[in-house]
């Protein structure tokens, strides 16, 4: 019997034959942590309340939206460069189809993000 879990997974043995019934019973008897829903809501609501007016204001005022858009696009530009570098590394390592898929995806996403204001204005005019 092989005691390597990676070997079992690679052989598509989804049920690990190395686990005995005793070990399975031990796993079932372990208490799972309970989530306190009230605590989660209490911690998340203030953040939502603080950001909701800002996002609503940014969506209605052109100058504020433009400032937010410019800040987001600066970050997005850096992300696009990183993806292009990763696609180049994938191409170099022989994963040409994955590299082309990455380049097409990042180009389409970049065009949509760059023309977000034009798309918004077009949809307003309809």
Coordinates of C-alpha atoms in Angstrom, one line a residue:
X1 CA 0.0 0.0 0.0
X2 CA 1.4 3.4 -1.0
X3 CA 1.2 6.1 1.7
X4 CA 1.6 9.1 -0.6
X5 CA -1.6 11.1 -0.9
X6 CA -0.4 12.8 -4.0
X7 CA -0.1 9.4 -5.7
X8 CA -3.6 8.6 -4.8
X9 CA -4.9 11.9 -6.2
X10 CA -2.9 11.5 -9.4
X11 CA -4.4 8.1 -9.9
X12 CA -7.8 9.6 -9.6
X13 CA -8.5 7.7 -6.3
X14 CA -10.8 10.3 -4.8
X15 CA -11.4 8.1 -1.8
X16 CA -8.1 7.7 0.0
X17 CA -7.7 3.9 0.6
X18 CA -5.1 4.7 3.3
X19 CA -7.7 6.1 5.7
X20 CA -9.1 3.4 8.0
X21 CA -12.6 3.5 9.5
X22 CA -11.1 4.6 12.8
X23 CA -9.4 7.6 11.2
X24 CA -12.6 8.5 9.4
X25 CA -14.6 8.4 12.6
X26 CA -12.0 10.6 14.3
X27 CA -12.3 13.1 11.4
X28 CA -16.1 13.1 11.7
X29 CA -16.0 13.6 15.5
X30 CA -13.9 16.8 15.2
X31 CA -16.0 19.8 16.0
X32 CA -16.3 22.3 13.2
X33 CA -16.0 26.0 14.0
X34 CA -19.3 27.8 14.2
X35 CA -19.7 31.2 12.5
X36 CA -21.3 33.9 14.5
X37 CA -23.5 35.6 11.9
X38 CA -24.3 38.6 14.1
X39 CA -20.6 39.3 14.6
X40 CA -19.9 39.1 10.9
X41 CA -22.8 41.5 10.1
X42 CA -21.7 43.8 12.9
X43 CA -18.2 44.0 11.5
X44 CA -19.1 44.4 7.9
X45 CA -22.0 47.0 8.1
X46 CA -19.9 50.0 9.1
X47 CA -17.6 49.6 6.2
X48 CA -20.6 49.3 3.8
X49 CA -22.2 52.4 5.3
X50 CA -19.0 54.4 5.0
X51 CA -18.3 53.5 1.4
X52 CA -21.9 53.7 0.1
X53 CA -22.2 57.5 0.0
X54 CA -18.8 57.8 -1.6
X55 CA -19.5 55.4 -4.3
X56 CA -22.9 56.9 -5.0
X57 CA -21.3 60.4 -5.1
X58 CA -18.7 59.1 -7.5
X59 CA -21.3 57.7 -9.8
X60 CA -23.3 60.9 -10.0
X61 CA -20.6 63.6 -10.1
X62 CA -18.5 63.6 -13.3
X63 CA -15.4 65.2 -11.7
X64 CA -15.3 62.7 -8.8
X65 CA -16.0 59.8 -11.1
X66 CA -13.1 61.0 -13.3
X67 CA -10.8 61.1 -10.3
X68 CA -11.8 57.7 -9.2
X69 CA -11.5 56.4 -12.8
X70 CA -8.0 57.9 -13.2
X71 CA -6.8 56.3 -9.9
X72 CA -8.2 52.9 -10.8
X73 CA -6.8 53.0 -14.4
X74 CA -3.3 53.7 -13.0
X75 CA -3.5 50.5 -11.0
X76 CA -5.1 48.7 -13.9
X77 CA -2.2 49.7 -16.3
X78 CA 0.3 48.1 -13.9
X79 CA -1.8 44.9 -13.8
X80 CA -2.0 44.7 -17.6
X81 CA 1.8 45.0 -17.8
X82 CA 2.2 42.2 -15.3
X83 CA -0.2 39.9 -17.3
X84 CA 1.6 40.7 -20.5
X85 CA 5.0 39.8 -18.8
X86 CA 3.4 36.6 -17.6
X87 CA 2.1 35.8 -21.1
X88 CA 5.6 36.3 -22.4
X89 CA 7.0 33.9 -19.9
X90 CA 4.4 31.4 -20.7
X91 CA 5.2 31.7 -24.4
X92 CA 8.9 31.3 -23.6
X93 CA 8.2 28.1 -21.7
X94 CA 6.3 26.6 -24.6
X95 CA 2.7 27.3 -23.5
X96 CA 1.8 29.2 -26.6
X97 CA -1.9 28.6 -26.5
X98 CA -2.2 29.8 -22.9
X99 CA 0.0 32.9 -23.7
X100 CA -2.3 33.8 -26.6
X101 CA -5.4 33.3 -24.4
X102 CA -3.9 35.6 -21.8
X103 CA -3.0 38.3 -24.3
X104 CA -6.5 38.2 -25.9
X105 CA -8.1 38.4 -22.5
X106 CA -6.0 41.2 -21.2
X107 CA -6.4 43.2 -24.5
X108 CA -10.2 42.9 -24.4
X109 CA -10.4 43.8 -20.7
X110 CA -8.0 46.8 -21.2
X111 CA -10.1 48.1 -24.1
X112 CA -13.3 47.8 -22.1
X113 CA -11.7 49.5 -19.1
X114 CA -10.2 52.3 -21.1
X115 CA -13.5 53.1 -22.8
X116 CA -15.6 52.8 -19.7
X117 CA -16.5 56.5 -19.7
X118 CA -17.4 56.3 -23.4
X119 CA -19.6 53.3 -22.8
X120 CA -21.2 55.0 -19.8
X121 CA -22.0 58.1 -21.9
X122 CA -23.4 56.0 -24.7
X123 CA -25.7 54.1 -22.4
X124 CA -26.8 57.4 -20.8
X125 CA -27.8 58.7 -24.3
X126 CA -30.0 55.6 -25.1

